[in-house]
Coordinates of C-alpha atoms in Angstrom, one line a residue:
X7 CA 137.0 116.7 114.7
X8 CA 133.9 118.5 114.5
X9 CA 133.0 116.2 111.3
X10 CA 133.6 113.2 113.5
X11 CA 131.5 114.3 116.3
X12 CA 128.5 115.4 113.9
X13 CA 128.9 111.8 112.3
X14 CA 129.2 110.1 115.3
X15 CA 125.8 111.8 116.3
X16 CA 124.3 110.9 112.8
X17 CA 125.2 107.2 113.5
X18 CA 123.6 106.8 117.3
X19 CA 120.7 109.0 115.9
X20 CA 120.2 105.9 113.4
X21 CA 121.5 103.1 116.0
X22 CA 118.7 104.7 118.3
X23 CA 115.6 104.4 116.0
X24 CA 116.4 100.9 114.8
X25 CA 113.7 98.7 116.1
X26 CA 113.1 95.1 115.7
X27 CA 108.9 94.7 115.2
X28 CA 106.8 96.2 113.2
X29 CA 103.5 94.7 113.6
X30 CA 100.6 95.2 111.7
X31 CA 97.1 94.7 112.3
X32 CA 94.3 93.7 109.5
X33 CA 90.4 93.2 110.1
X34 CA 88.2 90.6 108.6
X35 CA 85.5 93.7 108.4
X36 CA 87.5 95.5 105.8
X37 CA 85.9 93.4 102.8
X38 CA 82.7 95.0 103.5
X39 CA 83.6 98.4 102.5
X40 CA 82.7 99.6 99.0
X41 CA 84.7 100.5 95.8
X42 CA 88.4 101.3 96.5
X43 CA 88.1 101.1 100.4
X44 CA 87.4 96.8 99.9
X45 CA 90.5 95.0 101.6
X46 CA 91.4 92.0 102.4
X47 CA 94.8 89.6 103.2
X48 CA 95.0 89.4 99.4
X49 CA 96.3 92.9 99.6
X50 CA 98.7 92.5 102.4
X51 CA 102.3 93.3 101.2
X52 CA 104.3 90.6 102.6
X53 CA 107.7 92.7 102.6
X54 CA 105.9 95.5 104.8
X55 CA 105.7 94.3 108.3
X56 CA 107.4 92.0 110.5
X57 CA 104.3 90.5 111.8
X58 CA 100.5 90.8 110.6
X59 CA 97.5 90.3 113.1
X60 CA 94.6 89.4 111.8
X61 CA 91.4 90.5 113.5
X62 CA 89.2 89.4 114.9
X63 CA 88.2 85.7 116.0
X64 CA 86.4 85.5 119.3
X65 CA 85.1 82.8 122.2
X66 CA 82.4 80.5 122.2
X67 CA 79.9 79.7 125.3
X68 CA 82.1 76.3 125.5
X69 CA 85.3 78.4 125.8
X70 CA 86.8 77.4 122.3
X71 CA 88.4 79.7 119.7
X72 CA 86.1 80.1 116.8
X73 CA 85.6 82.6 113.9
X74 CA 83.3 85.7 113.3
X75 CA 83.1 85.9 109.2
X76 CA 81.6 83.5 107.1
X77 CA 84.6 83.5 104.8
X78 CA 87.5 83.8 108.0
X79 CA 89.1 80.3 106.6
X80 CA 89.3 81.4 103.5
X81 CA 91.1 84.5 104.7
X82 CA 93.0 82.7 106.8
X83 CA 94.6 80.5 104.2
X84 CA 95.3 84.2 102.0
X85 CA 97.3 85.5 104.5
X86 CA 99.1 83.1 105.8
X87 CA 100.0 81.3 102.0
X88 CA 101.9 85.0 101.8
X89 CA 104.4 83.6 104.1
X90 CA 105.5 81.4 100.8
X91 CA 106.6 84.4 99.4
X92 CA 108.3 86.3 102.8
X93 CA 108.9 83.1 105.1
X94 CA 110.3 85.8 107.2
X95 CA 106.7 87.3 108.2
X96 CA 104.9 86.3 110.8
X97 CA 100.9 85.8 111.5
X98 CA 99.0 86.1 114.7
X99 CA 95.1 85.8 115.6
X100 CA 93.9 88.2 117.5
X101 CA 90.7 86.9 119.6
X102 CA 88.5 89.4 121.7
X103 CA 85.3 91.6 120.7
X104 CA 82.3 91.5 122.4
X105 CA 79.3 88.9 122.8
X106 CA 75.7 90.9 124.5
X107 CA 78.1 93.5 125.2
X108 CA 80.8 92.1 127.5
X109 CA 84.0 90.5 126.4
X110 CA 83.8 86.4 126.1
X111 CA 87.1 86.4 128.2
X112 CA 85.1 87.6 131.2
X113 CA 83.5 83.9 131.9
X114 CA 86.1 81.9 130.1
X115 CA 88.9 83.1 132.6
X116 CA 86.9 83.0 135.6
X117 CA 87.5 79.0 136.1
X118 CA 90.5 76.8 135.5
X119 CA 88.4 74.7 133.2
X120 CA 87.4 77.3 130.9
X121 CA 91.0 78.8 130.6
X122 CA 92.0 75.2 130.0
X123 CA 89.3 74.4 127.8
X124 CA 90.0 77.7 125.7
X125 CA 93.9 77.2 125.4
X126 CA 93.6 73.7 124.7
X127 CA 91.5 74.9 121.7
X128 CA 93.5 78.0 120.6
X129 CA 96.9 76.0 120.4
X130 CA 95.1 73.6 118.3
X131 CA 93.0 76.2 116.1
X132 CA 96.6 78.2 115.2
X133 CA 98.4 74.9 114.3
X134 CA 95.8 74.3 112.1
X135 CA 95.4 77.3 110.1
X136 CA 99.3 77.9 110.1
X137 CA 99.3 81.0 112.6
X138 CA 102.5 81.6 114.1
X139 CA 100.8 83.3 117.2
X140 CA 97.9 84.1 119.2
X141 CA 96.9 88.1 120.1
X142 CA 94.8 88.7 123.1
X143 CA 92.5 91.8 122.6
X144 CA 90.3 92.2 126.1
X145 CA 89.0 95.9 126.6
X146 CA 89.8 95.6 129.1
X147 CA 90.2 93.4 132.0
X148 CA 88.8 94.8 135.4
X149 CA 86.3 97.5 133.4
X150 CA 83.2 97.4 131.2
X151 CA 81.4 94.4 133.1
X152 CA 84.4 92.7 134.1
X153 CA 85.5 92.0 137.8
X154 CA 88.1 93.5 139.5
X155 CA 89.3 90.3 140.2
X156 CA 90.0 89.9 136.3
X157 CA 93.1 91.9 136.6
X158 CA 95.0 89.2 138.4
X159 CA 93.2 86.3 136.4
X160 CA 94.7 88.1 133.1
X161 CA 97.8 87.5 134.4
X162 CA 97.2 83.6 135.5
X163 CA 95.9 83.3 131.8
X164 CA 99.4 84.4 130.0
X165 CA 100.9 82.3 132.7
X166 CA 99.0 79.3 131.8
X167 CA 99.3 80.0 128.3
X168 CA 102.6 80.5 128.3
X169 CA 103.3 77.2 130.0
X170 CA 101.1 75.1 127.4
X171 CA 102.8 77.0 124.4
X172 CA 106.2 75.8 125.5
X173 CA 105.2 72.3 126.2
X174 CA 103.3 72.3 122.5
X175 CA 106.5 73.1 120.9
X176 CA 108.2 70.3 123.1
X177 CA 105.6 67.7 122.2
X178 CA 105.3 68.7 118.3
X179 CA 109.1 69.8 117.7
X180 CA 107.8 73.4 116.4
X181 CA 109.1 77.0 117.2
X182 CA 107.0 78.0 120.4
X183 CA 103.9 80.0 119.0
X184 CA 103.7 83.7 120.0
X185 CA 101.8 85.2 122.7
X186 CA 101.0 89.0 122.5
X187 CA 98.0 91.3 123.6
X188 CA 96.5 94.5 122.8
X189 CA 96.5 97.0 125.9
X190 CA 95.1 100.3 126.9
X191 CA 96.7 103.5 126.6
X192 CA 95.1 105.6 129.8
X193 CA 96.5 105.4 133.2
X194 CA 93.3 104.6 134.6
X195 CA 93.0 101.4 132.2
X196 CA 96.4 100.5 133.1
X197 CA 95.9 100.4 136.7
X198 CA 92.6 98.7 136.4
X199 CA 93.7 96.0 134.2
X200 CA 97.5 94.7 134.4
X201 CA 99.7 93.6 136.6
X202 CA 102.4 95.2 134.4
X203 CA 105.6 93.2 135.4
X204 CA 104.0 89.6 135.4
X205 CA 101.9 90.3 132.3
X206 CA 105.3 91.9 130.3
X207 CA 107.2 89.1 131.9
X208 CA 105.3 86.5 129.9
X209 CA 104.4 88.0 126.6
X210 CA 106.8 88.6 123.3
X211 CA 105.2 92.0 122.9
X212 CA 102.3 94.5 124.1
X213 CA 101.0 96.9 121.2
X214 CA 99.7 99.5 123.1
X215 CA 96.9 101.7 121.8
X216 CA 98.0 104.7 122.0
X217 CA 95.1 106.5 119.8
X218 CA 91.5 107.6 121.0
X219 CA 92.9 110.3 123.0
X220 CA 90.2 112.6 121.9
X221 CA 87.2 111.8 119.9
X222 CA 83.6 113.4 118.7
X223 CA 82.1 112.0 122.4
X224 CA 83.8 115.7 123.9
X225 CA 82.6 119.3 123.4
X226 CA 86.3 120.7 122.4
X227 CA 88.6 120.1 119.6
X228 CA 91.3 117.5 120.3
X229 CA 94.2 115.0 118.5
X230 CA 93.6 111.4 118.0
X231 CA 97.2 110.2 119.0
X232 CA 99.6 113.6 120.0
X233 CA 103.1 112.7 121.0
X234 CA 103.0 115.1 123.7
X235 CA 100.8 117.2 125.8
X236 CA 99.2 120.7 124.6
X237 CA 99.0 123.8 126.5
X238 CA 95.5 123.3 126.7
X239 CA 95.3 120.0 128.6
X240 CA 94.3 120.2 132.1
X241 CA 93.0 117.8 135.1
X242 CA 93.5 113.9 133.4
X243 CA 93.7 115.4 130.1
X244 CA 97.4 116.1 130.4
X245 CA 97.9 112.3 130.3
X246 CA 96.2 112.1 127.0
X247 CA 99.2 111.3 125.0
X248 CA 102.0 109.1 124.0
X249 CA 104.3 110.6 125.9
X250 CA 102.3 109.8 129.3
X251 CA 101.0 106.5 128.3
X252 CA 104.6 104.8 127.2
X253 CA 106.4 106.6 130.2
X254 CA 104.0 105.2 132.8
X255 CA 103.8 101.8 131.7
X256 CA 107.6 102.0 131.7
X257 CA 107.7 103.0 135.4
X258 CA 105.1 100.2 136.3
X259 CA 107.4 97.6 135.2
X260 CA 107.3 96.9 131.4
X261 CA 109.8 95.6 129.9
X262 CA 110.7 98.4 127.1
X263 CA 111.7 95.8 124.4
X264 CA 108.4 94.4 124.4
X265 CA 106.7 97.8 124.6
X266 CA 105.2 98.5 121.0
X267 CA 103.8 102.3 119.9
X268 CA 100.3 102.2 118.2
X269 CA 100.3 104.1 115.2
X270 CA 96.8 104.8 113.9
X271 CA 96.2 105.2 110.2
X272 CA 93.3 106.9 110.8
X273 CA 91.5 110.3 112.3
X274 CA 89.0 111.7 114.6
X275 CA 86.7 114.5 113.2
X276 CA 84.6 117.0 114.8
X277 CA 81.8 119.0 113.5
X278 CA 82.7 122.7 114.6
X279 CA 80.1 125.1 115.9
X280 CA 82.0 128.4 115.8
X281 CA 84.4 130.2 113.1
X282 CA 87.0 128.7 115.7
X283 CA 89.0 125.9 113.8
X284 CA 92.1 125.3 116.4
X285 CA 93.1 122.8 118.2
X286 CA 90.6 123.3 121.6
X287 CA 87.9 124.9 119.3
X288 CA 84.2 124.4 120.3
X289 CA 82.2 120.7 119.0
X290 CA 78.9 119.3 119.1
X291 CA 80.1 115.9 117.4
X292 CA 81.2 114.3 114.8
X293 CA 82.0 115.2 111.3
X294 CA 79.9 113.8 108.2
X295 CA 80.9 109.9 108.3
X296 CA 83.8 108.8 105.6
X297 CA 82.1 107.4 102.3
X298 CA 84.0 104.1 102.6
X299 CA 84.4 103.6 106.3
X300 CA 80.8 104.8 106.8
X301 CA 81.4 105.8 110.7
X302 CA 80.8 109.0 112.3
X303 CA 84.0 110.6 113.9
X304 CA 86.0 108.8 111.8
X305 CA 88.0 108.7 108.7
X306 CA 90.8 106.4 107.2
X307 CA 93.9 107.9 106.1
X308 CA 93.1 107.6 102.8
X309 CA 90.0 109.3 103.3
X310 CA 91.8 112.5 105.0
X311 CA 93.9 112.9 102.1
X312 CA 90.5 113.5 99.6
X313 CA 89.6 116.1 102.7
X314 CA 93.2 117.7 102.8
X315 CA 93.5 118.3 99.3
X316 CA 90.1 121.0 99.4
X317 CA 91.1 121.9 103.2
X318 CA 93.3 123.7 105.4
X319 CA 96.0 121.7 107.2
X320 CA 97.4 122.8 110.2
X321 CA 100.4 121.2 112.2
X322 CA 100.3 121.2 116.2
X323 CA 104.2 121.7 117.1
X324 CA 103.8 121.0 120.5
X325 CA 101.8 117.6 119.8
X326 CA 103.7 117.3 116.4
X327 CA 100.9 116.1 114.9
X328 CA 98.7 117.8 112.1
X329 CA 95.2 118.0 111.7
X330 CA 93.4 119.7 108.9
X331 CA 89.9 122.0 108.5
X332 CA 87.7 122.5 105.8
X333 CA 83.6 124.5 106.5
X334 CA 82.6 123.3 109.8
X335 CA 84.4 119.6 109.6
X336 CA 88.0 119.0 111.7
X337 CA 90.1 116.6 111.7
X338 CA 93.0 115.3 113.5
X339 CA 95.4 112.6 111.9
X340 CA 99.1 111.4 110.9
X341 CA 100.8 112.1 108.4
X342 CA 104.8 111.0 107.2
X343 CA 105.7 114.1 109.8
X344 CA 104.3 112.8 112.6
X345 CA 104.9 109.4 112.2
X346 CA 108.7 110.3 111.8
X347 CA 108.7 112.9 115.0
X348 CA 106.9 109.5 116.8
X349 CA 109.3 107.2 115.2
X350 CA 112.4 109.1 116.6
X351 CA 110.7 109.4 120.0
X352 CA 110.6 105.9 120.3
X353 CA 113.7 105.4 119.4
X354 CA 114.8 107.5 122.5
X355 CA 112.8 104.8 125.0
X356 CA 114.8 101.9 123.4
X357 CA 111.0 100.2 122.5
X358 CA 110.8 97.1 120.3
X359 CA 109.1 98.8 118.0
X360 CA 105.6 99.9 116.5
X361 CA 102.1 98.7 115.9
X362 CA 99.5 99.9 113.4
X363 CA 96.2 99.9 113.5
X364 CA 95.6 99.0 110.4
X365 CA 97.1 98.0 107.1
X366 CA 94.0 98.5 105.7
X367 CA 92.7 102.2 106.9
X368 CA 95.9 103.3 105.1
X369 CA 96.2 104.2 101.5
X370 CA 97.3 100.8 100.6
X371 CA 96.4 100.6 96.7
X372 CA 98.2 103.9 96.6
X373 CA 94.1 104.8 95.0
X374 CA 93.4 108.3 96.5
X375 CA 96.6 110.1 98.0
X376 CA 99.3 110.1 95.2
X377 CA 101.9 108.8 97.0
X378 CA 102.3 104.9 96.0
X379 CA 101.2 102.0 98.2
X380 CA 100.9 101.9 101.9
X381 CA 102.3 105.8 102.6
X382 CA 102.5 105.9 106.1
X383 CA 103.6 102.2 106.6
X384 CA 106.4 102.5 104.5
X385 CA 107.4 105.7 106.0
X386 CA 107.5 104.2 109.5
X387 CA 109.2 101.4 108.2
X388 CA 111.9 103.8 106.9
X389 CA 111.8 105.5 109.9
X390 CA 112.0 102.8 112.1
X391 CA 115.2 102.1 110.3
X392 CA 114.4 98.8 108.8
X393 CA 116.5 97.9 105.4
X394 CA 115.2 98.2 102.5
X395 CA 112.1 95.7 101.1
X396 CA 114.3 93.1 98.8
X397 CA 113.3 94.9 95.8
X398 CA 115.7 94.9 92.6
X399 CA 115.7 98.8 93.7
X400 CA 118.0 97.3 97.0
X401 CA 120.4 94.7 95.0
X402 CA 123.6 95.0 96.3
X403 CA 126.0 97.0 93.8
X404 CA 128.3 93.8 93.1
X405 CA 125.6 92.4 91.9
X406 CA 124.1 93.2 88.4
X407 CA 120.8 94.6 88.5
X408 CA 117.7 92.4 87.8
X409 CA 115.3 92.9 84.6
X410 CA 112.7 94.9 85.9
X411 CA 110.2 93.5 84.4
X412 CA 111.5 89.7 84.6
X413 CA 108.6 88.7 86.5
X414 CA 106.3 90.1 84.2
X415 CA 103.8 87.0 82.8
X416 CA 106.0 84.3 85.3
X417 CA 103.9 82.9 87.7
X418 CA 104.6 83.0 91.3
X419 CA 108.0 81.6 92.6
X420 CA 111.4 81.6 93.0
X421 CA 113.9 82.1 89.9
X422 CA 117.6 81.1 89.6
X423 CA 120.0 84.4 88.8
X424 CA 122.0 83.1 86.1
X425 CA 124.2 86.1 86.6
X426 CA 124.9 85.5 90.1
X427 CA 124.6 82.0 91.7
X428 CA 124.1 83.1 95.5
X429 CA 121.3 85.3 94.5
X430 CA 118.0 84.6 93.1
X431 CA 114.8 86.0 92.1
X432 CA 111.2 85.7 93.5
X433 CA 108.5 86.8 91.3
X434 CA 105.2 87.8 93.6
X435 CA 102.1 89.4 91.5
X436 CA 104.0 90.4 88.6
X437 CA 107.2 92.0 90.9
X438 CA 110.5 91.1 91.2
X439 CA 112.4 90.5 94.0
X440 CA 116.2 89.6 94.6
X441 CA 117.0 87.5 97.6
X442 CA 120.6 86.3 98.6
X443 CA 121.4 82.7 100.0
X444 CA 123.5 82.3 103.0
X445 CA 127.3 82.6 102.4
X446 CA 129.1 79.9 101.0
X447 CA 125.6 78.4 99.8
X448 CA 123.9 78.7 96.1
X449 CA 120.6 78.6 95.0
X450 CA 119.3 75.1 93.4
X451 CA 116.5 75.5 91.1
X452 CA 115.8 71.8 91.4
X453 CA 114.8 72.2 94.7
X454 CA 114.2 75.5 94.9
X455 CA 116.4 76.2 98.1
X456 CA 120.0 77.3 98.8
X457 CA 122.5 74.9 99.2
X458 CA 126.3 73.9 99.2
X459 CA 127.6 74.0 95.9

């Protein structure tokens, strides 16, 4: 019996983590960074996440949707021909950023004709360049030179987006496109900004930022993105977690299934002016900027692990979250530990899943930390309890598995199995991947499909 109930517990421990998003944000700023830190859609793995966001388009004067890069189209079309290789992936464009320092949604929403004008464009502009959605990142409405008023406009925007999205798909026979927005993290932000229950009620899902917790603008030590509260936290401070954040948009209405946890690929640093190095310890500012991310305060994942390896790392039980020392630099981050202990925490709120910010501050060339490609995102993705990426590593035991190196010198494409007739191969930048066709249905390689037999 007591085998049973430990199995039992095992099973709704995995049943409890399973989540059903796993959405990943890229930037269009990432092909500026030198050597081995250079990334753009090209290296996207299309088996990793469950949806990509691509960042960042913006607004115009006129209200319209329109790129930032010189080369956006171009990216565009790298991301989304990825989706020839994992139909199953889904793309969004994430609009927002700033234009003289105030967000473009501040005069676009402010009239019916310029929310009008701007959807009208943005429907078009995704159907165009194949997106399968549209991500709204305002920072945030009702703060930094928006009106207080903005709060409740946000919400008639999703509502009058929502309304032309469903009558696009009527009129052009296509799957309704997807609506989604980035949102803030502090209670303060929250209350500011969104009408929780109308806002959840008409997106398919909110990645919350929950990251930026603590930076290099305050005099003390402090995480990036803790789980929990420390000890230390007093006044607001003891709301500067995940914990907090997910719990209070909760209780204002959210719908948790659309709720999705940001996990950050990067850190915050500190330059330290004491012999003090814990968590709390005395700061003047940032440590020395990263030498591919070039920014003060902030390094990407792959950047910590070059610091870890000549450093001390630490691990905050009560935050379950490490951070790591080395001379007068700190730095707090994620690692596979915390994004597990995060992982199963969600799991426990019954959220839709997770959102990371980004695919390409993590190792994702598997270049500097040892440990393959993408190190944290496949983690999460293993802890999110996702199946395994169709890679011949997954093929089912009844079936024999593929050459390894079958797709070595094939081009792109799908392959018939000869050894098994529902299955077949798709060969993506020298990989192989096994795929099975629905049952009762074989694979055609004159068509390149599944079909009846």
């Amino acid at each position: 019996m007591a085998k049973l109930l430990a199995a039992l517990g095992v099973l709704l421990t995995l049943q409890m983590v399973s989540s059903t998003m796993l959405v990943c944000y890229v930037t269009n700023w990432a092909q500026y960074r030198p050597g081995a830190g250079k990334f753009t859609p090209a290296n996207v793995d299309p088996f990793l996440c469950t949806h990509v966001v691509y960042t960042l388009a913006t607004i115009s004067p006129d209200n319209q949707l329109v790129t930032i890069e010189w080369n956006d189209e171009t990216m565009y079309e790298q991301l989304n021909d990825l989706k020839l290789t994992n139909p199953n992936m889904k793309t969004l464009l994430s609009v927002g950023g700033l234009v003289n320092g105030v967000s473009p949604f501040v005069s676009m929403v402010f009239t019916p004709e310029g929310r009008n004008t701007f959807i009208r464009s943005a429907l078009t502009f995704l159907r165009t360049h194949n997106f399968d959605g549209l991500d709204l990142a305002w920072e945030f409405p009702g703060q930094n030179g928006s009106p207080l008023d903005d709060k409740q406009r946000f919400t008639v925007l999703l509502t009058e987006l929502r309304t032309a999205i469903m009558q696009e798909a009527i009129d052009n026979k296509k799957p309704p496109l997807l609506l989604s927005i980035k949102a803030g993290a502090m209670r303060d932000t929250i209350d500011y900004a969104y009408e929780v229950p109308e806002v959840s009620s008409q997106v398919d899902f909110i990645s919350i930022m929950t990251y930026d917790y603590h930076g290099a603008w305050e005099s003390r030590t402090g995480h990036n993105s803790p789980l929990h509260s420390s000890g230390l936290d007093t006044g607001s401070h003891v709301h500067h977690n995940i914990e907090s954040t997910v719990t209070y948009w909760l209780d204002e209405g959210a719908d948790a299934g659309k709720l999705l946890m940001g996990f950050p690929t990067y850190g915050r640093t500190f330059h330290l002016t004491t012999s003090n190095t814990n968590l709390g310890a005395p700061a003047d500012g940032p440590a020395n900027a990263g030498p591919y991310t070039r920014e003060a305060g902030f390094w990407s994942y792959y950047e910590v692990c070059s610091f870890t390896s000549s450093g001390t790392v630490s691990w905050i039980d009560e935050q379950k979250v490490p951070y790591a020392t080395h001379g007068s630099s700190w730095v707090g981050y994620d690692n596979k530990e915390s994004y597990a202990a995060k992982a199963a925490w969600l799991g426990t709120k019954s959220l839709g899943g997770a959102a990371v910010w980004t695919l390409d501050l993590d190792d994702f060339a598997g270049s500097f930390c040892g440990d393959g490609a993408y190190p944290l995102v496949n983690h999460l993705r293993n802890s999110l309890g996702f199946p395994p990426k169709p890679t011949t590593t997954a093929a089912p035991t009844t079936t024999p598995d593929p050459i390894k190196d079958f797709c070595k010198g094939r081009p792109d494409g799908l392959y018939p199995n000869a050894a098994d007739e529902t299955t077949y191969f798709q060969c993506f930048r020298g990989n192989t991947y096994l795929h099975s066709c629905q049952p009762g249905l074989v694979f055609v390689d004159a068509c390149k499909c599944c079909n009846y037999p």
